[in-house]
């Protein structure tokens, strides 16, 4: 209540503050010519503008204090400048021409810096670029990031894998809050549609310091679509068609900003039939997804706040064997019907030289699973009732509701000399309830609480980041079981420019993951996994220590990066068959053993002078996972190498034109666990082109891409259909367009 009254007081007095603003001009560093349409953006305020025909810009109604301004434009190196206001004189900013892609501010780390200034290595990709490469889903798109793969069940279900770790070891953040949607299930997908997601950030390694339990393996951070710039509005609609599945995705959105208020909304619909291989269609990989996102923001010189809401409903077929060969899009039994409601609030209170971040989230997940033996209609009756399923004409064999409230409070202390420091508290209250005929995991309540402190220290030639954190997780099961887990964790990182164009990063971090409810208490058949799972109430927390080394060379025409890591995990939790059978289903139990993972990524990006329009990119990734007894861990991605040739061009009739050819080679995976089999290697050829056109004085973006152009029959080691010998997707030609209003 006290906090609420303070917020009201801040709002009441904000109008008597002086009108803080920043003015300036942006020019070309080599020619001194004024640059038009340069984007000027203040990341932590989510406030921006563009330069006019004279290269001038103005940002009004800014809170007193120090702000980071980001200047970006295609063909120029992105520049980040810290400005303290009130400012007496206009800024004069010069951008250097560069063929290197524009950099973005990293939001998933606490100090919001450009990647080149960040102590921790974070990967950043725009969703539009991932889709232009032919990605069908967001889970599919992130596999274009070195060190990131996906455990898949068809095309509709994919779980992120970061350097060999997945499921509850990878934390997903969306709209600034942690996403909790029964992600323990191996047949459970990401649960987020790419419509309304602007970019993806990946922290590869333990991030427990920043996010607590479940970030032991890394973080997938989804940045939502930005609000419109002040006193502007825009709208767009688009669609994509995929030849392999006869599928489509379509979306439309609108956003506007008037004075201190701004809002946006976006809706999308996606439908796919069963995907096709060279020999057959894979029965019941079809799915339908509906998604709606909305946001409302308010900002003045004392406070910035934004409320966002996301409704996602997915009806996902669960494939079991090759059967019906059709292009129908309504899932057969068994299938999942999953609904997610995500409410989030992100607020920043500004003081003279400090600020307070307050993020609140509420996630309501309703998960239904329907099985054959819970429905005895004929196929004709099933088709007749397809439209009635939403009215519960089918009985859910398994239905769980997960309600999660989480909070994240961080105070940015006034900058003290070379020190930037943040202290904070995070927590979560989660209630799991059962409503179906079957019960896989019991009703239970989980409570998390953590406190943290972290500092970024700026020296002349070196940057250091360090921090510490304490966490407690309590799980209270309705049967009377009560478990509590505690952990201390820390991180230390150092970044140094060891030569003019060479940057080195060295990071040490610990992380932990408390056993989840499924691992502790499950007792039942898990539909879609063909397992009877039995939990282990005596499981201990996983605790890891990881060392990361990163070297980067970057100049005007060449980029090279080398990343290496070694990850030691104590009490690693894994599923293992125990040779028993219940209800004609093999029994799997949860065990623990120490484990280690090691490997890294290597890449280069060449754009030779004077052929700046020509780009050659290559990346290699490798990871090995072993238990203490030197046996291999399951679901470890095979080594792979990716090579891309891309050209970029512009003319009077086309803007941001591009074309690419990509060859990704995945090596044979022989390092398999005791209940896995080897997987053969394969190479996939892809190509695409696109650009922006002016149509009726508005912008039309068109993309055309082809994946697996040789129609290769192959099986990915991380496909859950691999034990049945079912191939991954064959050739697909994808066409998309977006029209801006």
XYZ file of C-alpha atoms in Angstrom:
741
model
C 0.000 0.000 0.000
C 2.856 2.339 0.841
C 4.460 1.678 -2.549
C 1.134 2.403 -4.289
C 0.798 5.763 -2.460
C 4.370 6.665 -3.404
C 3.621 5.970 -7.073
C 0.539 8.213 -6.895
C 2.623 10.958 -5.292
C 5.235 10.714 -8.033
C 2.513 10.999 -10.682
C 0.960 13.977 -8.936
C 4.118 16.044 -8.736
C 5.669 15.041 -12.060
C 4.042 17.887 -13.981
C 5.880 20.539 -11.984
C 9.256 19.172 -13.113
C 11.155 21.135 -15.701
C 10.798 19.908 -19.281
C 13.946 17.868 -19.802
C 14.885 17.225 -23.407
C 17.822 16.203 -25.581
C 18.506 17.796 -28.952
C 21.223 17.066 -31.446
C 22.401 16.415 -34.970
C 23.763 13.208 -36.547
C 26.295 13.265 -39.388
C 28.454 10.885 -41.409
C 31.900 10.656 -39.768
C 33.725 10.512 -43.101
C 31.790 13.159 -45.081
C 30.134 15.311 -42.372
C 26.862 15.042 -44.354
C 23.709 15.116 -42.230
C 22.059 11.678 -41.935
C 18.312 11.325 -42.412
C 16.126 8.714 -40.673
C 18.725 7.666 -38.105
C 16.943 5.858 -35.279
C 17.549 7.471 -31.880
C 16.392 5.243 -29.051
C 16.550 5.228 -25.229
C 16.266 1.513 -24.359
C 15.317 1.631 -20.683
C 12.657 4.262 -21.436
C 11.447 2.469 -24.584
C 11.361 5.933 -26.128
C 12.662 6.919 -29.532
C 12.573 9.165 -32.571
C 14.290 9.626 -35.943
C 16.423 12.380 -37.426
C 14.738 14.767 -39.890
C 15.908 15.868 -43.338
C 18.569 18.043 -41.652
C 19.885 15.213 -39.468
C 18.319 16.778 -36.356
C 16.429 15.063 -33.563
C 14.634 15.983 -30.321
C 13.603 13.808 -27.374
C 11.224 15.458 -24.903
C 9.939 14.745 -21.387
C 12.971 12.831 -20.131
C 13.582 12.183 -16.428
C 16.584 13.766 -14.761
C 19.623 11.520 -14.617
C 21.940 9.609 -16.934
C 20.493 7.881 -20.008
C 21.955 5.662 -22.709
C 21.121 6.826 -26.252
C 21.374 4.383 -29.123
C 21.999 5.686 -32.665
C 21.508 3.148 -35.459
C 21.129 3.158 -39.224
C 21.650 0.552 -41.934
C 25.169 0.843 -43.365
C 26.602 2.479 -40.219
C 28.119 1.242 -36.988
C 25.662 1.511 -34.091
C 26.776 4.029 -31.480
C 25.879 4.149 -27.790
C 26.264 7.393 -25.817
C 25.616 8.084 -22.124
C 24.033 11.506 -21.585
C 23.320 13.218 -18.258
C 20.456 15.683 -18.196
C 19.571 18.435 -17.817
C 21.773 19.011 -20.886
C 22.945 22.533 -21.685
C 24.185 22.084 -25.269
C 22.890 20.081 -28.276
C 24.628 16.805 -29.065
C 26.764 16.298 -32.129
C 26.961 12.629 -33.081
C 28.967 11.111 -35.922
C 28.343 7.584 -37.251
C 31.029 5.532 -38.968
C 30.106 3.736 -42.214
C 30.188 -0.047 -41.767
C 29.015 -3.160 -43.577
C 28.518 -4.876 -40.212
C 24.913 -5.416 -39.106
C 23.472 -2.921 -36.653
C 23.974 -3.779 -32.993
C 21.173 -3.722 -30.439
C 21.013 -3.050 -26.732
C 21.020 -6.263 -24.685
C 17.942 -6.269 -22.427
C 18.395 -9.648 -20.706
C 21.411 -8.458 -18.705
C 20.891 -5.849 -15.983
C 22.949 -2.907 -17.246
C 21.407 -2.735 -20.771
C 24.481 -2.243 -22.916
C 25.499 -2.909 -26.498
C 26.955 -6.384 -26.861
C 30.434 -4.986 -27.526
C 30.250 -3.255 -24.109
C 28.739 -6.229 -22.275
C 30.916 -8.343 -19.982
C 28.691 -11.391 -20.514
C 28.407 -12.830 -24.028
C 24.770 -12.734 -25.181
C 23.408 -13.731 -28.595
C 20.826 -11.393 -30.166
C 18.667 -12.100 -33.236
C 15.733 -10.258 -34.792
C 12.694 -12.475 -35.283
C 12.117 -10.964 -38.740
C 15.549 -12.250 -39.810
C 14.807 -15.719 -38.427
C 11.546 -15.895 -40.357
C 13.200 -14.615 -43.533
C 15.490 -17.649 -43.370
C 12.428 -19.923 -43.577
C 11.782 -20.682 -39.885
C 8.251 -22.034 -39.432
C 8.015 -21.454 -35.676
C 9.932 -19.496 -33.055
C 11.348 -22.755 -31.647
C 12.573 -23.580 -35.162
C 14.031 -20.097 -35.669
C 16.274 -20.090 -32.597
C 18.163 -23.117 -33.976
C 19.850 -20.628 -36.340
C 21.775 -19.302 -33.312
C 25.124 -21.020 -32.703
C 24.923 -23.216 -29.597
C 21.116 -23.393 -29.616
C 19.033 -26.349 -30.794
C 15.529 -27.689 -30.155
C 14.021 -30.958 -28.934
C 11.111 -31.455 -31.333
C 7.927 -33.473 -31.693
C 6.975 -32.677 -35.262
C 6.935 -28.992 -36.158
C 4.442 -27.673 -33.591
C 6.307 -28.777 -30.469
C 9.856 -27.611 -29.811
C 11.842 -27.023 -26.627
C 15.007 -24.873 -26.600
C 18.344 -26.589 -25.964
C 21.281 -24.400 -24.966
C 24.679 -26.103 -25.096
C 23.111 -29.495 -24.414
C 20.749 -28.435 -21.595
C 16.978 -28.101 -21.962
C 13.588 -28.398 -20.251
C 13.604 -26.835 -16.753
C 17.306 -26.031 -17.054
C 16.534 -23.304 -19.617
C 14.412 -20.405 -18.372
C 12.171 -18.598 -20.847
C 11.325 -14.924 -20.303
C 8.595 -13.151 -22.270
C 7.180 -9.652 -21.752
C 9.824 -9.222 -19.027
C 8.488 -12.048 -16.810
C 9.338 -15.734 -16.482
C 7.126 -18.054 -18.491
C 5.698 -20.952 -16.461
C 3.568 -23.339 -18.530
C 4.205 -26.932 -17.423
C 7.480 -26.913 -19.341
C 8.680 -30.035 -17.520
C 6.989 -32.216 -20.178
C 9.319 -33.396 -22.934
C 6.409 -33.341 -25.397
C 5.491 -29.793 -24.388
C 6.310 -26.892 -26.706
C 7.558 -23.375 -26.177
C 4.044 -21.927 -25.941
C 4.861 -18.530 -27.484
C 3.973 -17.330 -30.982
C 6.533 -15.215 -32.849
C 3.922 -12.584 -33.804
C 4.543 -9.562 -31.596
C 8.028 -10.752 -30.593
C 10.677 -8.370 -31.922
C 13.914 -10.109 -31.009
C 15.445 -13.029 -29.157
C 18.361 -12.974 -26.730
C 20.160 -16.082 -25.515
C 22.356 -16.281 -22.432
C 24.415 -19.450 -22.897
C 25.379 -20.577 -19.426
C 24.223 -20.326 -15.813
C 22.227 -17.151 -15.170
C 21.034 -17.979 -11.664
C 22.568 -14.734 -10.416
C 20.057 -12.785 -12.508
C 17.095 -15.152 -12.607
C 17.309 -17.731 -9.810
C 16.456 -21.418 -10.086
C 15.860 -22.986 -13.522
C 18.374 -20.689 -15.249
C 21.165 -23.206 -14.653
C 21.573 -23.917 -18.358
C 20.790 -20.487 -19.741
C 18.003 -18.076 -20.601
C 15.895 -17.544 -23.706
C 14.740 -13.918 -23.451
C 11.981 -12.786 -25.823
C 11.755 -9.024 -26.357
C 8.214 -7.893 -27.197
C 7.313 -5.560 -30.032
C 8.187 -1.939 -29.268
C 5.581 0.727 -28.763
C 5.292 3.449 -31.417
C 7.526 6.515 -31.192
C 5.984 9.606 -29.625
C 2.978 11.039 -31.485
C 3.136 8.461 -34.277
C 1.037 5.480 -35.249
C 1.437 2.549 -37.604
C -0.227 -0.671 -38.621
C 0.630 -3.731 -40.661
C -0.660 -7.103 -41.703
C 1.080 -10.087 -43.172
C 0.896 -13.749 -44.000
C 3.206 -16.690 -44.657
C 2.492 -19.833 -46.684
C 4.406 -23.121 -46.269
C 4.165 -25.596 -49.117
C 5.189 -28.703 -47.164
C 2.353 -28.537 -44.623
C -0.087 -26.583 -46.800
C 0.027 -24.318 -43.770
C -0.198 -20.610 -43.172
C 0.353 -18.020 -40.486
C -1.265 -14.620 -40.633
C -1.140 -11.642 -38.293
C -2.215 -8.007 -38.067
C -1.299 -5.260 -35.632
C -1.651 -1.573 -34.856
C 0.159 0.752 -32.468
C -0.101 4.402 -31.558
C 1.514 6.905 -29.200
C -0.187 10.163 -28.184
C 1.562 12.455 -25.723
C 2.406 10.310 -22.690
C 0.191 7.345 -23.576
C 0.812 4.513 -26.013
C -0.877 1.267 -26.912
C -0.562 -1.649 -29.321
C -2.287 -4.883 -30.202
C -1.599 -7.814 -32.522
C -3.536 -10.924 -33.413
C -2.413 -14.007 -35.311
C -3.688 -17.361 -36.546
C -1.554 -20.334 -37.583
C -2.637 -23.665 -39.062
C -0.581 -26.563 -40.396
C -1.430 -30.020 -41.663
C 0.849 -33.025 -41.159
C 4.350 -32.382 -42.433
C 5.593 -34.345 -45.414
C 8.778 -36.327 -45.896
C 9.959 -37.736 -49.211
C 8.010 -40.947 -48.524
C 4.964 -40.045 -46.409
C 3.137 -37.500 -44.273
C 3.756 -37.836 -40.521
C 0.310 -38.426 -39.073
C -0.975 -36.007 -36.427
C 1.861 -33.477 -36.535
C -0.853 -30.963 -37.499
C -1.727 -28.092 -35.209
C -3.676 -24.851 -34.870
C -2.565 -21.812 -32.868
C -4.377 -18.568 -32.047
C -2.534 -15.685 -30.433
C -3.447 -12.185 -29.239
C -1.118 -9.619 -27.714
C -1.906 -6.135 -26.373
C -0.002 -3.437 -24.535
C -0.722 -0.132 -22.812
C 1.999 2.266 -21.692
C 2.337 5.557 -19.871
C 5.431 7.673 -19.397
C 6.432 11.044 -17.992
C 9.562 12.442 -16.390
C 9.071 10.494 -13.165
C 7.680 7.121 -14.168
C 7.462 4.708 -17.083
C 5.012 1.844 -16.926
C 3.718 -0.701 -19.419
C 1.037 -3.367 -19.094
C 1.023 -6.243 -21.569
C -1.283 -9.201 -22.097
C -0.850 -12.326 -24.223
C -3.498 -14.972 -24.892
C -2.256 -18.080 -26.680
C -4.321 -21.158 -27.488
C -2.715 -24.141 -29.210
C -4.304 -27.387 -30.303
C -1.408 -29.750 -30.988
C -1.574 -33.251 -32.407
C 0.713 -35.798 -30.731
C 2.149 -38.151 -33.371
C 2.462 -41.838 -32.537
C 2.778 -43.792 -35.803
C 2.379 -43.320 -39.537
C -1.315 -43.653 -40.379
C -3.800 -41.341 -42.076
C -2.336 -39.570 -45.108
C -4.218 -36.293 -45.540
C -3.841 -32.519 -45.414
C -6.526 -32.044 -42.767
C -5.586 -29.480 -40.136
C -7.744 -30.624 -37.193
C -5.654 -32.766 -34.799
C -6.536 -36.416 -34.293
C -6.453 -38.155 -30.941
C -4.248 -37.941 -28.952
C -3.794 -34.168 -28.843
C -3.137 -31.314 -26.433
C -5.208 -28.183 -25.989
C -3.137 -25.598 -24.161
C -4.197 -22.074 -23.193
C -1.798 -19.497 -21.765
C -2.765 -16.131 -20.297
C 0.252 -13.912 -19.592
C -0.242 -10.633 -17.729
C 2.821 -8.468 -17.135
C 3.591 -5.058 -15.728
C 6.964 -3.329 -16.128
C 7.479 -0.038 -14.297
C 10.451 2.223 -13.679
C 10.467 4.999 -11.077
C 13.100 7.646 -11.778
C 14.937 9.578 -9.093
C 17.672 12.167 -9.586
C 20.537 9.722 -10.052
C 18.931 6.342 -9.495
C 15.884 4.330 -10.447
C 13.675 1.477 -9.276
C 12.526 -1.314 -11.605
C 9.349 -3.170 -10.656
C 8.239 -6.097 -12.833
C 5.138 -8.121 -11.980
C 3.751 -11.111 -13.835
C 0.834 -13.515 -13.672
C 0.754 -16.599 -15.895
C -2.353 -18.808 -16.067
C -1.748 -22.076 -17.890
C -4.588 -24.502 -18.665
C -3.255 -27.774 -20.090
C -5.600 -30.475 -21.425
C -4.542 -33.773 -22.938
C -6.977 -36.010 -24.801
C -6.341 -39.709 -25.398
C -7.885 -42.416 -27.582
C -9.332 -44.503 -24.779
C -11.190 -41.519 -23.363
C -13.271 -41.097 -26.500
C -15.093 -43.888 -28.297
C -16.661 -42.132 -31.293
C -16.176 -43.343 -34.850
C -14.005 -41.282 -37.184
C -17.175 -39.828 -38.785
C -18.517 -38.812 -35.383
C -15.129 -37.330 -34.509
C -15.186 -35.160 -37.632
C -18.782 -34.159 -36.871
C -17.756 -32.941 -33.428
C -14.547 -31.174 -34.446
C -16.109 -27.761 -33.921
C -17.701 -28.864 -30.636
C -14.482 -29.784 -28.878
C -14.192 -26.277 -27.455
C -17.450 -26.978 -25.587
C -15.823 -29.915 -23.792
C -17.538 -32.583 -25.902
C -14.339 -34.551 -25.337
C -13.237 -35.536 -21.874
C -9.692 -34.521 -21.001
C -7.740 -37.462 -19.652
C -5.250 -35.084 -18.075
C -6.026 -31.500 -17.138
C -3.782 -29.308 -15.045
C -4.017 -25.629 -14.253
C -0.857 -23.804 -13.253
C -1.210 -20.319 -11.773
C 2.020 -18.396 -11.280
C 2.573 -14.949 -9.788
C 6.119 -13.607 -9.982
C 7.812 -10.351 -9.052
C 11.179 -8.772 -9.743
C 12.306 -5.604 -7.934
C 15.681 -4.010 -8.693
C 17.115 -0.749 -7.410
C 19.856 0.908 -9.485
C 22.012 2.780 -6.998
C 23.472 6.161 -7.922
C 26.652 5.665 -9.925
C 29.640 5.872 -7.605
C 32.823 6.639 -9.509
C 33.510 3.616 -11.704
C 30.791 1.488 -10.072
C 27.282 0.761 -11.352
C 25.447 -1.336 -8.774
C 22.062 -3.043 -8.634
C 20.395 -4.722 -5.651
C 17.138 -6.572 -5.872
C 14.689 -9.264 -4.857
C 12.773 -11.786 -6.937
C 10.119 -14.306 -6.089
C 7.366 -16.584 -7.310
C 4.180 -18.178 -5.990
C 2.911 -21.108 -8.046
C -0.154 -23.317 -7.587
C -0.668 -26.545 -9.544
C -4.186 -28.058 -9.599
C -5.594 -31.194 -11.234
C -9.035 -31.433 -12.847
C -8.757 -34.441 -15.187
C -9.452 -38.147 -14.754
C -5.735 -38.920 -14.564
C -3.130 -37.324 -12.343
C 0.505 -37.190 -13.411
C 1.746 -34.805 -10.733
C -0.184 -33.867 -7.572
C -1.698 -30.596 -6.430
C 1.050 -28.480 -4.888
C 2.237 -24.958 -4.104
C 5.735 -23.710 -4.892
C 7.271 -20.544 -3.440
C 10.561 -18.992 -4.540
C 12.423 -16.085 -2.975
C 15.819 -14.649 -3.843
C 17.962 -11.586 -3.121
C 20.850 -10.390 -5.271
C 23.485 -7.707 -5.740
C 25.615 -7.097 -8.823
C 28.085 -4.425 -9.931
C 29.632 -3.344 -13.212
C 33.019 -1.667 -12.728
C 34.414 0.485 -15.535
C 38.152 0.921 -15.781
C 40.041 2.597 -18.607
C 40.954 -0.607 -20.462
C 38.925 -3.239 -18.684
C 35.388 -3.909 -17.462
C 34.482 -6.178 -14.538
C 31.097 -7.510 -13.501
C 30.467 -9.457 -10.314
C 27.592 -10.401 -8.073
C 26.130 -12.750 -5.484
C 22.699 -14.176 -4.732
C 20.765 -16.291 -2.208
C 17.671 -18.337 -3.132
C 15.095 -20.453 -1.342
C 12.494 -22.723 -2.963
C 9.735 -24.394 -0.947
C 7.425 -27.048 -2.436
C 4.336 -27.983 -0.419
C 2.414 -30.990 -1.800
C -1.229 -31.518 -0.849
C -0.393 -35.023 0.387
C 1.672 -33.481 3.173
C 5.137 -33.638 1.586
C 7.147 -30.465 2.145
C 10.538 -29.861 0.568
C 12.835 -26.849 0.895
C 15.948 -26.036 -1.153
C 18.522 -23.269 -0.545
C 21.434 -22.079 -2.647
C 24.123 -19.394 -2.743
C 25.435 -18.446 -6.178
C 27.835 -15.950 -7.655
C 29.329 -14.722 -10.895
C 32.495 -12.930 -11.950
C 33.288 -11.674 -15.424
C 35.963 -9.595 -17.085
C 36.093 -7.952 -20.521
C 39.246 -6.476 -21.991
C 40.200 -5.104 -25.382
C 43.513 -6.908 -25.811
C 44.196 -5.208 -29.159
C 42.584 -2.498 -31.259
C 39.989 -4.830 -32.763
C 40.177 -7.839 -30.440
C 38.004 -8.293 -27.348
C 38.388 -11.042 -24.749
C 35.776 -12.115 -22.217
C 36.229 -14.487 -19.305
C 33.257 -15.438 -17.128
C 32.886 -17.710 -14.101
C 29.393 -18.443 -12.807
C 27.585 -20.865 -10.550
C 23.967 -21.870 -10.967
C 21.410 -24.121 -9.377
C 18.131 -25.818 -10.138
C 15.806 -27.207 -7.500
C 14.013 -30.412 -8.548
C 10.647 -29.644 -10.095
C 7.329 -31.099 -9.016
C 7.367 -33.714 -11.767
C 10.809 -35.024 -10.834
C 9.879 -35.252 -7.163
C 6.337 -36.601 -7.244
C 5.181 -37.826 -10.684
C 3.447 -41.200 -10.743
C 1.597 -42.067 -13.925
C 1.584 -42.577 -17.680
C 2.767 -39.542 -19.571
C 0.781 -39.332 -22.814
C 2.898 -38.638 -25.850
C 6.120 -39.859 -24.254
C 5.193 -43.561 -24.009
C 6.540 -43.667 -20.455
C 5.244 -44.418 -16.998
C 7.148 -41.882 -14.872
C 7.910 -42.295 -11.176
C 9.334 -39.373 -9.223
C 12.032 -39.408 -6.554
C 11.225 -37.420 -3.435
C 14.855 -37.649 -2.251
C 16.341 -35.699 -5.158
C 18.806 -32.928 -4.312
C 19.290 -29.601 -6.089
C 21.489 -29.497 -9.157
C 24.476 -27.193 -8.690
C 26.873 -26.192 -11.425
C 30.000 -24.181 -12.085
C 30.756 -22.986 -15.609
C 33.754 -21.293 -17.157
C 33.293 -19.340 -20.397
C 35.998 -17.892 -22.606
C 35.162 -15.719 -25.625
C 37.452 -14.028 -28.140
C 36.188 -11.656 -30.840
C 37.985 -9.956 -33.680
C 36.001 -7.291 -35.478
C 36.978 -4.734 -38.084
C 35.265 -3.088 -41.001
C 35.244 -6.211 -43.182
C 35.841 -9.219 -40.936
C 34.357 -10.660 -37.767
C 35.655 -13.790 -36.027
C 34.476 -15.255 -32.730
C 35.666 -18.229 -30.674
C 33.668 -19.341 -27.612
C 34.601 -22.184 -25.272
C 32.925 -23.480 -22.121
C 33.270 -26.140 -19.441
C 30.213 -26.864 -17.286
C 30.433 -29.083 -14.189
C 27.018 -30.113 -12.790
C 26.651 -31.872 -9.446
C 23.534 -34.011 -8.828
C 22.411 -33.921 -12.460
C 18.840 -35.280 -12.668
C 17.864 -37.620 -15.503
C 15.223 -40.184 -16.463
C 16.232 -43.815 -16.819
C 14.252 -47.006 -17.585
C 14.227 -49.593 -14.773
C 13.075 -52.598 -16.890
C 9.593 -52.677 -15.301
C 6.317 -52.296 -17.189
C 3.040 -50.810 -15.893
C -0.121 -50.793 -18.046
C 1.941 -52.033 -21.006
C 4.151 -48.955 -20.660
C 7.866 -48.992 -19.759
C 8.666 -47.462 -16.382
C 11.144 -44.605 -16.122
C 12.512 -43.313 -12.820
C 14.455 -40.164 -11.877
C 18.087 -40.664 -10.881
C 21.040 -38.367 -10.111
C 24.707 -38.375 -10.963
C 27.421 -35.769 -11.418
C 27.865 -34.643 -15.007
C 29.969 -32.386 -17.185
C 29.394 -30.653 -20.510
C 32.038 -28.963 -22.609
C 32.418 -27.534 -26.090
C 31.965 -24.219 -27.831
C 31.257 -22.287 -30.996
C 33.425 -20.806 -33.713
C 32.317 -18.413 -36.420
C 33.382 -15.856 -38.968
C 31.654 -13.203 -41.054
C 33.488 -11.845 -44.087
C 32.309 -8.897 -46.200
C 35.331 -8.060 -48.384
C 36.149 -4.570 -49.636
C 35.079 -3.261 -52.091
C 32.350 -5.940 -52.345
C 30.530 -4.787 -49.209
C 27.299 -6.221 -50.599
C 28.753 -9.750 -50.415
C 28.701 -11.631 -47.101
C 30.105 -15.030 -46.213
C 29.199 -16.450 -42.806
C 30.317 -19.709 -41.259
C 29.797 -21.181 -37.803
C 30.658 -24.442 -36.075
C 29.212 -25.697 -32.793
C 30.084 -28.683 -30.617
C 29.017 -29.989 -27.204
C 29.795 -33.186 -25.317
C 27.887 -34.297 -22.225
C 29.029 -37.071 -19.884
C 28.071 -38.499 -16.529
C 30.608 -39.083 -13.770
C 31.152 -42.676 -14.945
C 32.002 -41.402 -18.465
C 28.736 -42.605 -20.001
C 27.093 -40.021 -22.249
C 24.121 -37.839 -21.367
C 20.937 -38.150 -23.453
C 19.643 -35.586 -25.950
C 22.979 -33.932 -26.660
C 22.990 -32.179 -30.069
C 25.316 -33.486 -32.743
C 28.166 -31.278 -33.939
C 27.238 -29.098 -36.892
C 28.672 -26.529 -39.282
C 26.704 -23.877 -41.150
C 27.851 -21.887 -44.200
C 25.927 -18.983 -45.707
C 26.582 -16.780 -48.725
C 24.400 -13.668 -48.720
C 24.197 -10.622 -50.952
C 22.514 -7.325 -50.109
C 21.361 -4.760 -52.632
C 19.196 -1.666 -53.061
C 17.754 0.190 -56.043
C 15.007 2.654 -56.826
C 12.448 -0.170 -56.949
C 13.665 -2.298 -54.032
C 14.988 -1.514 -50.556
C 16.845 -3.836 -48.185
C 17.081 -6.457 -50.921
C 18.872 -9.700 -50.138
C 19.468 -13.243 -51.376
C 21.181 -16.147 -49.628
C 22.239 -19.755 -49.981
C 22.837 -21.852 -46.855
C 24.290 -25.305 -46.311
C 24.042 -26.756 -42.806
C 25.891 -30.019 -42.205
C 25.104 -32.025 -39.073
C 27.621 -34.720 -38.182
C 26.906 -38.251 -37.040
C 26.088 -38.497 -33.339
C 27.890 -41.490 -31.841
C 28.123 -40.125 -28.286
C 24.784 -41.464 -27.079
C 23.345 -42.548 -23.725
C 22.598 -46.153 -22.820
C 19.004 -46.004 -24.094
C 19.691 -43.989 -27.260
C 20.902 -45.102 -30.694
C 23.423 -43.490 -33.022
C 22.145 -40.914 -35.509
C 23.534 -40.522 -39.022
C 24.812 -37.202 -40.307
C 23.204 -35.171 -43.076
C 23.405 -31.856 -44.951
C 20.484 -29.531 -45.690
C 20.471 -26.933 -48.466
C 18.394 -23.760 -48.099
C 18.059 -20.569 -50.131
C 15.987 -17.418 -50.142
C 15.540 -13.859 -51.309
C 13.446 -10.829 -50.425
C 13.199 -7.094 -50.073
C 10.957 -4.095 -49.489
C 8.872 -2.486 -52.235
C 6.789 0.679 -52.371
C 3.152 -0.217 -53.138
C 0.484 2.507 -53.013
C 2.989 4.695 -51.130
C 3.367 2.104 -48.363
C 6.024 -0.539 -47.726
C 5.526 -4.148 -48.802
C 8.098 -6.660 -47.501
C 8.322 -9.916 -49.446
C 10.290 -13.055 -48.531
C 10.728 -16.292 -50.477
C 12.727 -19.174 -49.036
C 13.205 -22.884 -49.515
C 14.312 -25.354 -46.861
C 15.758 -28.830 -47.458
C 15.743 -28.105 -51.174
C 17.151 -31.542 -52.069
C 14.275 -33.222 -50.171
C 16.747 -35.110 -48.004
C 15.386 -37.919 -45.807
C 17.029 -37.598 -42.399
C 16.422 -37.854 -38.667
C 17.622 -35.241 -36.193
C 19.123 -36.668 -33.001
C 16.850 -34.395 -30.913
C 13.638 -35.508 -32.621
C 11.319 -37.357 -30.253
C 10.074 -39.308 -33.285
C 13.546 -40.796 -33.833
C 12.902 -44.039 -31.853
C 10.107 -44.829 -34.324
C 12.365 -44.154 -37.312
C 10.194 -41.245 -38.484
C 11.963 -38.742 -40.720
C 12.090 -34.978 -40.205
C 10.449 -32.581 -42.648
C 11.187 -32.746 -46.364
C 11.371 -29.908 -48.881
C 9.321 -26.778 -48.150
C 8.929 -23.564 -50.132
C 7.848 -20.639 -47.974
C 6.371 -17.355 -49.194
C 5.652 -14.398 -46.927
C 4.696 -10.753 -47.106
C 4.052 -7.904 -44.692
C 2.289 -4.701 -45.728
C 2.786 -1.607 -43.575
C -0.028 0.907 -43.371
